[in-house]
Amino acid sequence: MRIAIIGSGGREHAIATTISKSSLIKEIFCIPGNAGTSKIATNVEMDINQFDELHKYIKDKFIDLVVVGPEQPLVNGIVDYLEQFNIKVFGPNKIASQLEGSKIFTKKLCQKYNIPTANFGIFENKIDAKKFLENAKYPNVIKADNLAAGKGVYICNNKQESFMAVEEIFDGKFGEAKNVLIEEFLEGEEMSYFIISDGTTVKSFETAQDHKRVLEGDSGKNTGGMGAYSPSRLISNDLENKILDKIIKPTLKGLSDLGTEYKGFLYAGLMIVENEPYLIEYNVRMGDPECQTILPKLKTDLAEIIDSCCNKKLADINIEWTNKKSLCVVLCSKGYPDTYQKNVLIKNLENLSLNEDNFIFHAGTKNENDKFFATGGRVLNFISLSDDFLKARNEVHQCIEKLDWNGGFYRRDIGYKVIN
Ligand code: AMP
Ligand code: GLY
């Protein structure tokens, strides 16, 4: 099989690495990929939002299957576009991708199918939103409707903060805004729950918890994710059944009532309040860095799993996992998530020796004359599997210290809830 993976982050390098171990795979193309993927695949410099160019390349190279990593092309309808040419694509279609593309779409689905979620209101202009906020309870949560790369969410402690959030959203900080969403603040512990689906059969794809804030103790600015661990400490059979029965199945029923279905990975961002799951958000893809954290635990052939999803044969596959714990730390460029230097040489990376339980996945890197350069904010993901989260974290730290890259920084407290 010739496979193309769309995207350039740590998630896509983890998918490419895992797929490369499959005997089904002849060749991998990463569009556009990074320095890590260039070692196991052909990187293709191309704008992933130019669907006609993508289609031409996929046809010219006789690619059998396309895996879409990030949300933007999914929300823009890449699956529908490529499927009209009979290309096999792993990922949800445009209607289903609204689960991530529009928070209001998801909230309305929750309302219609009784899916537990924070109470909410939708407001179409500044005046109505502020009128409601005059007498609202605090803290509350204000969200832009559209994709905002994880940034369109404000936790507001008082009227002043909430008014500012409403101003910024309607003034177009996250693109044109027709509405804002104002939500009740849920107090609990977050957990990410993943499934994989072929449109009919759904299987669990493990749990994780990420750390989104840049500073230790989960403080400072929001980022794409500074690290993660898997499994979540909250998961149990009882909780998993509640998540499936109260959240996942009614969501898939809602899509079916809209005349469509869900194929791909689905990531439910949950708040667990007294062992009850509430949906905070859906993402129509794997998480980053959750994907890098979870895939090293997978024992079953990923190419076979994905191909079976595209052939509606997921029911025939038994997905197996190691029992080990996995922990991932993201090494970032100093200054991230604000400004940072680009094209900084990372020495020593090719000399790091890894044992079979240690993994490095690239994110913002490029390869030039056999040297590695940091080009992005999140640069490298270090993962370790172990019987114990503390051991896993210690191994990750040893690996990062061996690299000795002084252009980078990382959080030393990833997984503190499962370690201290
Ligand atoms: P979202 O982009 O919707 O996942 O929101 C980003 C982050 O904001 C989440 O990971 C939560 O930490 C927090 N958050 C969002 N909605 C709520 C809510 N209703 N109650 C408490 N925290 C929330
Ligand atoms: N780690 C959060 C995300 O992928 O959205």
Tab-separated table of C-alpha atoms and ligand atoms in Angstrom:
chain	number	residue	atom	x	y	z
A	1	MET	CA	0.000	0.000	0.000
A	2	ARG	CA	1.153	3.562	-0.744
A	3	ILE	CA	-0.024	5.920	1.963
A	4	ALA	CA	-0.054	9.723	2.207
A	5	ILE	CA	-0.211	11.466	5.571
A	6	ILE	CA	-1.339	15.079	5.587
A	7	GLY	CA	0.184	17.371	8.215
A	8	SER	CA	3.559	18.347	9.630
A	9	GLY	CA	3.446	17.965	13.407
A	10	GLY	CA	4.442	15.469	16.057
A	11	ARG	CA	1.107	13.715	15.547
A	12	GLU	CA	1.878	13.076	11.890
A	13	HIS	CA	5.441	11.881	12.602
A	14	ALA	CA	4.024	9.468	15.192
A	15	ILE	CA	1.436	8.179	12.690
A	16	ALA	CA	4.084	7.816	9.960
A	17	THR	CA	6.481	5.977	12.295
A	18	THR	CA	3.800	3.592	13.531
A	19	ILE	CA	2.512	2.907	10.025
A	20	SER	CA	6.050	2.369	8.692
A	21	LYS	CA	6.304	-0.795	10.823
A	22	SER	CA	3.473	-2.428	8.866
A	23	SER	CA	4.262	-5.086	6.278
A	24	LEU	CA	1.325	-3.704	4.253
A	25	ILE	CA	3.181	-0.472	3.526
A	26	LYS	CA	5.330	0.017	0.440
A	27	GLU	CA	5.820	3.752	0.529
A	28	ILE	CA	4.826	6.718	2.719
A	29	PHE	CA	4.381	10.314	1.584
A	30	CYS	CA	4.130	13.114	4.163
A	31	ILE	CA	2.491	16.297	2.959
A	32	PRO	CA	4.373	18.419	3.957
A	33	GLY	CA	5.985	16.471	6.858
A	34	ASN	CA	9.006	17.529	8.930
A	35	ALA	CA	12.643	16.493	9.421
A	36	GLY	CA	11.565	13.377	11.316
A	37	THR	CA	9.213	12.147	8.600
A	38	SER	CA	11.875	12.823	5.928
A	39	LYS	CA	13.829	9.861	7.337
A	40	ILE	CA	11.015	7.350	6.760
A	41	ALA	CA	8.889	8.939	4.050
A	42	THR	CA	8.964	11.211	1.038
A	43	ASN	CA	8.178	14.740	2.192
A	44	VAL	CA	6.108	16.731	-0.282
A	45	GLU	CA	6.172	20.523	-0.052
A	46	MET	CA	2.569	21.504	-0.789
A	47	ASP	CA	-0.200	23.714	0.622
A	48	ILE	CA	-2.593	21.256	2.286
A	49	ASN	CA	-5.512	23.601	1.680
A	50	GLN	CA	-5.085	23.412	-2.135
A	51	PHE	CA	-7.235	20.328	-2.652
A	52	ASP	CA	-6.859	20.228	-6.445
A	53	GLU	CA	-3.060	20.104	-6.186
A	54	LEU	CA	-3.290	17.407	-3.531
A	55	HIS	CA	-5.596	15.388	-5.724
A	56	LYS	CA	-3.251	15.652	-8.698
A	57	TYR	CA	-0.271	14.501	-6.626
A	58	ILE	CA	-2.188	11.587	-5.077
A	59	LYS	CA	-3.301	10.441	-8.521
A	60	ASP	CA	0.146	10.839	-10.113
A	61	LYS	CA	1.807	8.809	-7.363
A	62	PHE	CA	-0.851	6.068	-7.298
A	63	ILE	CA	-1.476	6.614	-3.579
A	64	ASP	CA	-3.928	4.061	-2.163
A	65	LEU	CA	-4.916	5.713	1.092
A	66	VAL	CA	-4.776	9.223	2.583
A	67	VAL	CA	-4.663	9.876	6.337
A	68	VAL	CA	-5.562	13.415	7.388
A	69	GLY	CA	-3.872	14.602	10.606
A	70	PRO	CA	-5.029	18.187	11.350
A	71	GLU	CA	-8.526	19.658	11.644
A	72	GLN	CA	-8.386	22.530	9.158
A	73	PRO	CA	-8.502	20.467	5.928
A	74	LEU	CA	-11.154	18.184	7.486
A	75	VAL	CA	-13.374	21.126	8.394
A	76	ASN	CA	-12.805	22.495	4.873
A	77	GLY	CA	-14.097	19.245	3.378
A	78	ILE	CA	-10.968	17.455	2.146
A	79	VAL	CA	-12.580	14.036	2.673
A	80	ASP	CA	-15.648	14.819	0.559
A	81	TYR	CA	-13.398	16.391	-2.084
A	82	LEU	CA	-11.050	13.403	-2.451
A	83	GLU	CA	-13.766	10.774	-2.117
A	84	GLN	CA	-15.545	12.119	-5.194
A	85	PHE	CA	-12.514	10.811	-7.148
A	86	ASN	CA	-12.805	7.427	-5.397
A	87	ILE	CA	-9.733	8.046	-3.259
A	88	LYS	CA	-9.725	6.262	0.109
A	89	VAL	CA	-9.409	8.825	2.889
A	90	PHE	CA	-9.250	8.238	6.620
A	91	GLY	CA	-11.007	11.117	8.388
A	92	PRO	CA	-14.525	12.503	8.861
A	93	ASN	CA	-16.443	14.309	6.123
A	94	LYS	CA	-17.354	17.987	6.147
A	95	ILE	CA	-20.681	17.641	7.950
A	96	ALA	CA	-19.247	15.408	10.680
A	97	SER	CA	-16.220	17.715	11.031
A	98	GLN	CA	-18.523	20.447	12.272
A	99	LEU	CA	-18.231	18.668	15.619
A	100	GLU	CA	-14.941	20.551	15.855
A	101	GLY	CA	-15.518	23.299	13.296
A	102	SER	CA	-18.537	24.779	15.065
A	103	LYS	CA	-18.933	24.703	18.827
A	104	ILE	CA	-22.552	25.792	18.367
A	105	PHE	CA	-23.266	22.823	16.056
A	106	THR	CA	-22.004	20.528	18.828
A	107	LYS	CA	-23.896	22.325	21.591
A	108	LYS	CA	-27.149	22.078	19.643
A	109	LEU	CA	-26.536	18.373	19.085
A	110	CYS	CA	-25.962	17.966	22.831
A	111	GLN	CA	-29.233	19.742	23.530
A	112	LYS	CA	-31.217	17.625	21.062
A	113	TYR	CA	-29.795	14.264	22.180
A	114	ASN	CA	-29.502	14.982	25.900
A	115	ILE	CA	-25.734	14.730	25.921
A	116	PRO	CA	-24.322	16.003	29.237
A	117	THR	CA	-22.466	19.289	28.708
A	118	ALA	CA	-22.118	22.681	30.428
A	119	ASN	CA	-25.298	24.807	30.341
A	120	PHE	CA	-24.950	27.450	27.684
A	121	GLY	CA	-26.426	30.366	25.799
A	122	ILE	CA	-25.790	31.554	22.250
A	123	PHE	CA	-25.684	35.312	21.649
A	124	GLU	CA	-25.705	37.016	18.294
A	125	ASN	CA	-24.412	40.448	19.240
A	126	LYS	CA	-22.463	42.353	21.877
A	127	ILE	CA	-25.528	44.001	23.415
A	128	ASP	CA	-27.431	40.777	24.124
A	129	ALA	CA	-24.306	39.004	25.370
A	130	LYS	CA	-23.471	41.846	27.763
A	131	LYS	CA	-27.044	42.115	28.992
A	132	PHE	CA	-26.868	38.438	29.977
A	133	LEU	CA	-23.413	38.872	31.528
A	134	GLU	CA	-24.610	41.714	33.799
A	135	ASN	CA	-26.317	39.166	36.030
A	136	ALA	CA	-24.441	35.976	35.150
A	137	LYS	CA	-22.630	33.701	37.586
A	138	TYR	CA	-18.813	33.789	37.625
A	139	PRO	CA	-16.512	32.191	36.665
A	140	ASN	CA	-18.004	31.451	33.286
A	141	VAL	CA	-16.587	30.508	29.922
A	142	ILE	CA	-16.891	32.504	26.702
A	143	LYS	CA	-16.073	30.912	23.359
A	144	ALA	CA	-15.762	31.934	19.735
A	145	ASP	CA	-17.814	29.596	17.548
A	146	ASN	CA	-15.258	28.917	14.827
A	147	LEU	CA	-11.919	27.066	14.715
A	148	ALA	CA	-9.465	29.207	16.627
A	149	ALA	CA	-6.476	26.855	16.971
A	150	GLY	CA	-7.436	26.267	20.598
A	151	LYS	CA	-7.312	29.974	21.414
A	152	GLY	CA	-10.907	31.169	21.238
A	153	VAL	CA	-11.801	30.211	24.827
A	154	TYR	CA	-11.898	32.657	27.753
A	155	ILE	CA	-12.400	31.650	31.379
A	156	CYS	CA	-13.855	34.836	32.882
A	157	ASN	CA	-13.778	35.613	36.598
A	158	ASN	CA	-15.782	38.831	36.501
A	159	LYS	CA	-17.927	41.109	34.375
A	160	GLN	CA	-14.969	43.125	33.150
A	161	GLU	CA	-13.139	40.066	31.800
A	162	SER	CA	-16.260	38.699	30.166
A	163	PHE	CA	-17.055	42.028	28.449
A	164	MET	CA	-13.524	42.067	27.053
A	165	ALA	CA	-13.918	38.513	25.728
A	166	VAL	CA	-17.183	39.447	23.990
A	167	GLU	CA	-15.561	42.564	22.476
A	168	GLU	CA	-12.553	40.629	21.183
A	169	ILE	CA	-14.599	37.819	19.666
A	170	PHE	CA	-17.107	40.111	17.913
A	171	ASP	CA	-14.270	42.398	16.779
A	172	GLY	CA	-12.979	39.434	14.779
A	173	LYS	CA	-9.946	38.283	16.770
A	174	PHE	CA	-10.675	34.682	15.681
A	175	GLY	CA	-12.176	35.451	12.289
A	176	GLU	CA	-15.638	36.748	11.478
A	177	ALA	CA	-17.967	36.056	14.452
A	178	LYS	CA	-21.733	35.679	14.042
A	179	ASN	CA	-22.226	34.382	17.596
A	180	VAL	CA	-20.579	33.825	20.933
A	181	LEU	CA	-21.187	30.950	23.259
A	182	ILE	CA	-21.425	31.632	26.997
A	183	GLU	CA	-21.080	28.545	29.176
A	184	GLU	CA	-21.372	27.525	32.766
A	185	PHE	CA	-17.928	26.772	34.267
A	186	LEU	CA	-17.608	23.078	35.116
A	187	GLU	CA	-15.440	22.193	38.075
A	188	GLY	CA	-13.838	18.769	37.777
A	189	GLU	CA	-10.896	16.983	36.180
A	190	GLU	CA	-10.347	16.918	32.439
A	191	MET	CA	-9.780	13.782	30.427
A	192	SER	CA	-9.351	13.108	26.725
A	193	TYR	CA	-11.182	10.075	25.391
A	194	PHE	CA	-10.476	8.764	21.885
A	195	ILE	CA	-12.380	6.477	19.585
A	196	ILE	CA	-11.828	5.201	16.088
A	197	SER	CA	-14.830	4.572	13.848
A	198	ASP	CA	-15.538	3.175	10.393
A	199	GLY	CA	-19.028	4.712	10.289
A	200	THR	CA	-20.670	1.654	11.848
A	201	THR	CA	-18.292	0.109	14.366
A	202	VAL	CA	-16.694	2.159	17.124
A	203	LYS	CA	-13.650	1.104	19.164
A	204	SER	CA	-11.928	2.813	22.022
A	205	PHE	CA	-8.567	4.348	21.146
A	206	GLU	CA	-7.367	4.963	24.704
A	207	THR	CA	-7.391	7.933	27.064
A	208	ALA	CA	-4.884	10.646	27.864
A	209	GLN	CA	-4.435	13.902	29.665
A	210	ASP	CA	-2.519	16.784	28.154
A	211	HIS	CA	-1.016	19.904	29.739
A	212	LYS	CA	-2.000	22.943	27.683
A	213	ARG	CA	-0.412	25.762	29.695
A	214	VAL	CA	3.144	26.847	29.070
A	215	LEU	CA	4.342	27.038	32.695
A	216	GLU	CA	4.725	24.473	35.445
A	217	GLY	CA	1.725	24.018	37.711
A	218	ASP	CA	-0.538	24.483	34.644
A	219	SER	CA	-0.142	28.256	34.653
A	220	GLY	CA	0.714	30.856	32.013
A	221	LYS	CA	-0.483	31.065	28.451
A	222	ASN	CA	-2.281	28.373	26.500
A	223	THR	CA	-0.219	26.395	23.985
A	224	GLY	CA	-0.827	23.568	21.544
A	225	GLY	CA	0.209	21.201	24.356
A	226	MET	CA	3.389	20.915	26.447
A	227	GLY	CA	3.103	17.220	27.233
A	228	ALA	CA	0.659	14.423	28.012
A	229	TYR	CA	0.315	11.054	29.660
A	230	SER	CA	-1.776	7.984	28.998
A	231	PRO	CA	-3.915	6.492	30.415
A	232	SER	CA	-5.869	9.143	32.340
A	233	ARG	CA	-6.033	8.334	36.050
A	234	LEU	CA	-9.823	8.658	35.939
A	235	ILE	CA	-10.719	5.909	33.484
A	236	SER	CA	-12.596	2.808	34.680
A	237	ASN	CA	-15.026	0.414	32.987
A	238	ASP	CA	-17.913	2.178	34.671
A	239	LEU	CA	-16.824	5.632	33.458
A	240	GLU	CA	-16.052	4.318	29.962
A	241	ASN	CA	-19.556	2.862	29.656
A	242	LYS	CA	-21.055	6.190	30.698
A	243	ILE	CA	-18.931	8.028	28.112
A	244	LEU	CA	-20.015	5.655	25.363
A	245	ASP	CA	-23.697	5.550	26.329
A	246	LYS	CA	-24.258	9.187	27.262
A	247	ILE	CA	-21.888	10.957	24.876
A	248	ILE	CA	-20.404	8.974	21.979
A	249	LYS	CA	-23.418	6.887	20.892
A	250	PRO	CA	-25.932	9.761	20.967
A	251	THR	CA	-23.473	11.894	18.975
A	252	LEU	CA	-23.161	9.235	16.287
A	253	LYS	CA	-26.956	8.846	16.297
A	254	GLY	CA	-27.240	12.614	15.761
A	255	LEU	CA	-24.927	12.417	12.744
A	256	SER	CA	-26.861	9.462	11.408
A	257	ASP	CA	-30.112	11.460	11.718
A	258	LEU	CA	-28.413	14.158	9.641
A	259	GLY	CA	-27.861	11.529	6.961
A	260	THR	CA	-24.161	11.073	7.530
A	261	GLU	CA	-21.699	9.008	9.545
A	262	TYR	CA	-18.368	9.317	11.292
A	263	LYS	CA	-15.190	7.771	9.897
A	264	GLY	CA	-11.852	8.516	11.549
A	265	PHE	CA	-10.502	9.334	14.963
A	266	LEU	CA	-12.785	11.263	17.295
A	267	TYR	CA	-11.401	13.010	20.345
A	268	ALA	CA	-13.831	13.874	23.133
A	269	GLY	CA	-12.530	16.534	25.535
A	270	LEU	CA	-14.382	15.740	28.761
A	271	MET	CA	-14.784	17.203	32.214
A	272	ILE	CA	-15.331	14.466	34.787
A	273	VAL	CA	-17.430	15.742	37.681
A	274	GLU	CA	-17.951	13.197	40.463
A	275	ASN	CA	-17.417	10.272	38.077
A	276	GLU	CA	-19.911	11.714	35.551
A	277	PRO	CA	-18.653	12.749	32.091
A	278	TYR	CA	-19.552	16.125	30.547
A	279	LEU	CA	-18.595	16.984	26.993
A	280	ILE	CA	-16.463	20.131	26.742
A	281	GLU	CA	-15.520	19.837	23.096
A	282	TYR	CA	-14.991	17.453	20.236
A	283	ASN	CA	-11.952	17.338	17.978
A	284	VAL	CA	-12.305	15.418	14.741
A	285	ARG	CA	-8.749	14.044	14.784
A	286	MET	CA	-6.169	12.675	17.179
A	287	GLY	CA	-4.793	15.081	19.745
A	288	ASP	CA	-1.302	16.494	19.559
A	289	PRO	CA	0.648	15.491	21.760
A	290	GLU	CA	-1.863	12.787	22.827
A	291	CYS	CA	-1.290	10.898	19.565
A	292	GLN	CA	2.471	10.771	20.182
A	293	THR	CA	1.715	9.540	23.719
A	294	ILE	CA	-0.826	6.863	22.760
A	295	LEU	CA	0.552	5.318	19.550
A	296	PRO	CA	3.704	3.815	21.164
A	297	LYS	CA	1.315	1.690	23.269
A	298	LEU	CA	-0.403	0.202	20.217
A	299	LYS	CA	0.424	-3.452	19.506
A	300	THR	CA	-1.875	-3.940	16.484
A	301	ASP	CA	-0.839	-2.916	12.961
A	302	LEU	CA	-2.011	0.719	12.532
A	303	ALA	CA	-2.061	0.534	8.725
A	304	GLU	CA	-4.380	-2.461	8.976
A	305	ILE	CA	-6.648	-0.670	11.465
A	306	ILE	CA	-6.917	2.431	9.286
A	307	ASP	CA	-7.389	0.491	6.069
A	308	SER	CA	-10.110	-1.593	7.726
A	309	CYS	CA	-11.888	1.621	8.729
A	310	CYS	CA	-11.897	2.817	5.125
A	311	ASN	CA	-13.324	-0.587	4.082
A	312	LYS	CA	-15.953	-0.618	6.863
A	313	LYS	CA	-14.282	-3.681	8.387
A	314	LEU	CA	-13.222	-2.334	11.778
A	315	ALA	CA	-15.422	-4.964	13.458
A	316	ASP	CA	-12.990	-7.643	12.237
A	317	ILE	CA	-10.015	-6.111	14.027
A	318	ASN	CA	-8.992	-6.593	17.618
A	319	ILE	CA	-7.056	-3.528	18.769
A	320	GLU	CA	-4.454	-4.457	21.366
A	321	TRP	CA	-2.427	-2.222	23.671
A	322	THR	CA	0.489	-2.681	26.007
A	323	ASN	CA	-0.366	-2.184	29.691
A	324	LYS	CA	2.540	0.195	30.121
A	325	LYS	CA	2.134	3.836	31.023
A	326	SER	CA	3.214	6.428	28.490
A	327	LEU	CA	4.447	9.958	29.122
A	328	CYS	CA	5.357	12.613	26.576
A	329	VAL	CA	7.246	15.874	27.113
A	330	VAL	CA	7.356	18.523	24.392
A	331	LEU	CA	10.620	20.390	23.898
A	332	CYS	CA	9.825	23.916	22.702
A	333	SER	CA	11.772	26.859	21.308
A	334	LYS	CA	12.563	29.447	23.982
A	335	GLY	CA	9.934	32.192	23.775
A	336	TYR	CA	7.038	29.918	22.677
A	337	PRO	CA	4.046	30.520	22.603
A	338	ASP	CA	5.108	34.115	21.870
A	339	THR	CA	7.964	34.938	19.517
A	340	TYR	CA	10.942	32.628	19.162
A	341	GLN	CA	13.933	32.256	16.857
A	342	LYS	CA	13.569	30.108	13.771
A	343	ASN	CA	16.109	27.961	11.928
A	344	VAL	CA	18.140	27.215	15.053
A	345	LEU	CA	20.569	24.302	14.770
A	346	ILE	CA	19.860	21.312	17.044
A	347	LYS	CA	23.146	19.496	17.568
A	348	ASN	CA	23.496	15.954	18.790
A	349	LEU	CA	20.000	14.781	17.808
A	350	GLU	CA	21.233	12.091	15.409
A	351	ASN	CA	23.558	10.717	18.120
A	352	LEU	CA	20.886	10.064	20.775
A	353	SER	CA	20.503	6.352	21.312
A	354	LEU	CA	17.018	5.175	22.231
A	355	ASN	CA	15.915	1.859	23.706
A	356	GLU	CA	12.718	0.155	22.522
A	357	ASP	CA	10.579	2.035	25.089
A	358	ASN	CA	11.835	5.499	24.144
A	359	PHE	CA	10.609	7.515	21.189
A	360	ILE	CA	11.322	10.910	19.668
A	361	PHE	CA	8.802	12.449	17.317
A	362	HIS	CA	9.619	15.641	15.469
A	363	ALA	CA	7.250	18.605	15.212
A	364	GLY	CA	8.663	21.979	14.065
A	365	THR	CA	11.920	20.762	12.521
A	366	LYS	CA	13.559	20.746	9.120
A	367	ASN	CA	16.480	18.851	7.701
A	368	GLU	CA	19.188	20.586	5.655
A	369	ASN	CA	22.509	19.037	4.629
A	370	ASP	CA	21.891	16.274	7.151
A	371	LYS	CA	21.571	18.766	9.994
A	372	PHE	CA	18.415	19.357	12.061
A	373	PHE	CA	17.006	22.847	12.574
A	374	ALA	CA	14.184	24.007	14.856
A	375	THR	CA	11.623	25.906	12.797
A	376	GLY	CA	8.551	25.881	15.033
A	377	GLY	CA	7.403	26.607	18.579
A	378	ARG	CA	6.928	22.979	19.536
A	379	VAL	CA	10.037	21.227	18.234
A	380	LEU	CA	10.439	17.655	19.523
A	381	ASN	CA	8.328	15.178	21.480
A	382	PHE	CA	10.097	12.789	23.851
A	383	ILE	CA	8.087	9.756	24.934
A	384	SER	CA	8.854	6.908	27.251
A	385	LEU	CA	6.878	3.780	28.166
A	386	SER	CA	7.262	2.244	31.595
A	387	ASP	CA	5.424	0.396	34.364
A	388	ASP	CA	5.311	3.628	36.246
A	389	PHE	CA	4.791	7.274	35.247
A	390	LEU	CA	7.700	8.566	37.353
A	391	LYS	CA	10.130	6.162	35.696
A	392	ALA	CA	8.799	7.139	32.288
A	393	ARG	CA	9.269	10.827	33.073
A	394	ASN	CA	12.783	10.302	34.418
A	395	GLU	CA	13.759	8.503	31.218
A	396	VAL	CA	12.313	11.284	29.109
A	397	HIS	CA	14.242	13.895	31.100
A	398	GLN	CA	17.493	11.924	30.739
A	399	CYS	CA	16.979	11.804	27.004
A	400	ILE	CA	16.292	15.544	26.758
A	401	GLU	CA	19.326	16.322	28.894
A	402	LYS	CA	21.534	14.203	26.650
A	403	LEU	CA	20.389	16.320	23.737
A	404	ASP	CA	21.659	19.409	25.569
A	405	TRP	CA	19.984	21.925	23.249
A	406	ASN	CA	20.118	25.347	24.836
A	407	GLY	CA	17.643	26.893	22.401
A	408	GLY	CA	14.828	24.904	23.984
A	409	PHE	CA	12.796	24.589	27.179
A	410	TYR	CA	10.282	22.102	28.565
A	411	ARG	CA	7.984	21.594	31.526
A	412	ARG	CA	9.525	19.292	34.120
A	413	ASP	CA	6.210	18.581	35.849
A	414	ILE	CA	4.274	16.743	33.110
A	415	GLY	CA	2.029	14.145	34.752
A	416	TYR	CA	2.275	15.662	38.243
A	417	LYS	CA	-1.256	14.528	39.092
A	418	VAL	CA	-0.288	10.891	38.526
A	419	ILE	CA	3.198	11.207	39.983
A	420	ASN	CA	3.117	13.293	43.185
B	1	AMP	P1	-11.949	24.046	24.486
B	1	AMP	O1	-11.139	24.695	23.392
B	1	AMP	O2	-13.417	24.123	24.328
B	1	AMP	O3	-11.426	22.661	24.797
B	1	AMP	O4	-11.556	24.796	25.827
B	1	AMP	C1	-10.206	24.952	26.210
B	1	AMP	C2	-10.076	24.680	27.683
B	1	AMP	O5	-10.927	25.551	28.435
B	1	AMP	C3	-10.518	23.284	28.089
B	1	AMP	O6	-9.499	22.346	27.903
B	1	AMP	C4	-10.891	23.486	29.540
B	1	AMP	O7	-9.727	23.497	30.341
B	1	AMP	C5	-11.461	24.877	29.554
B	1	AMP	N1	-12.941	24.861	29.455
B	1	AMP	C6	-13.673	24.938	28.339
B	1	AMP	N2	-14.989	24.903	28.614
B	1	AMP	C7	-15.095	24.791	29.966
B	1	AMP	C8	-16.196	24.723	30.877
B	1	AMP	N3	-17.454	24.796	30.466
B	1	AMP	N4	-15.919	24.606	32.192
B	1	AMP	C9	-14.637	24.572	32.632
B	1	AMP	N5	-13.567	24.662	31.825
B	1	AMP	C10	-13.777	24.770	30.501
B	2	GLY	N1	-3.775	18.544	22.763
B	2	GLY	C1	-4.932	19.224	22.389
B	2	GLY	C2	-5.336	19.095	20.998
B	2	GLY	O1	-4.774	18.361	20.214
B	2	GLY	O2	-6.301	19.761	20.621
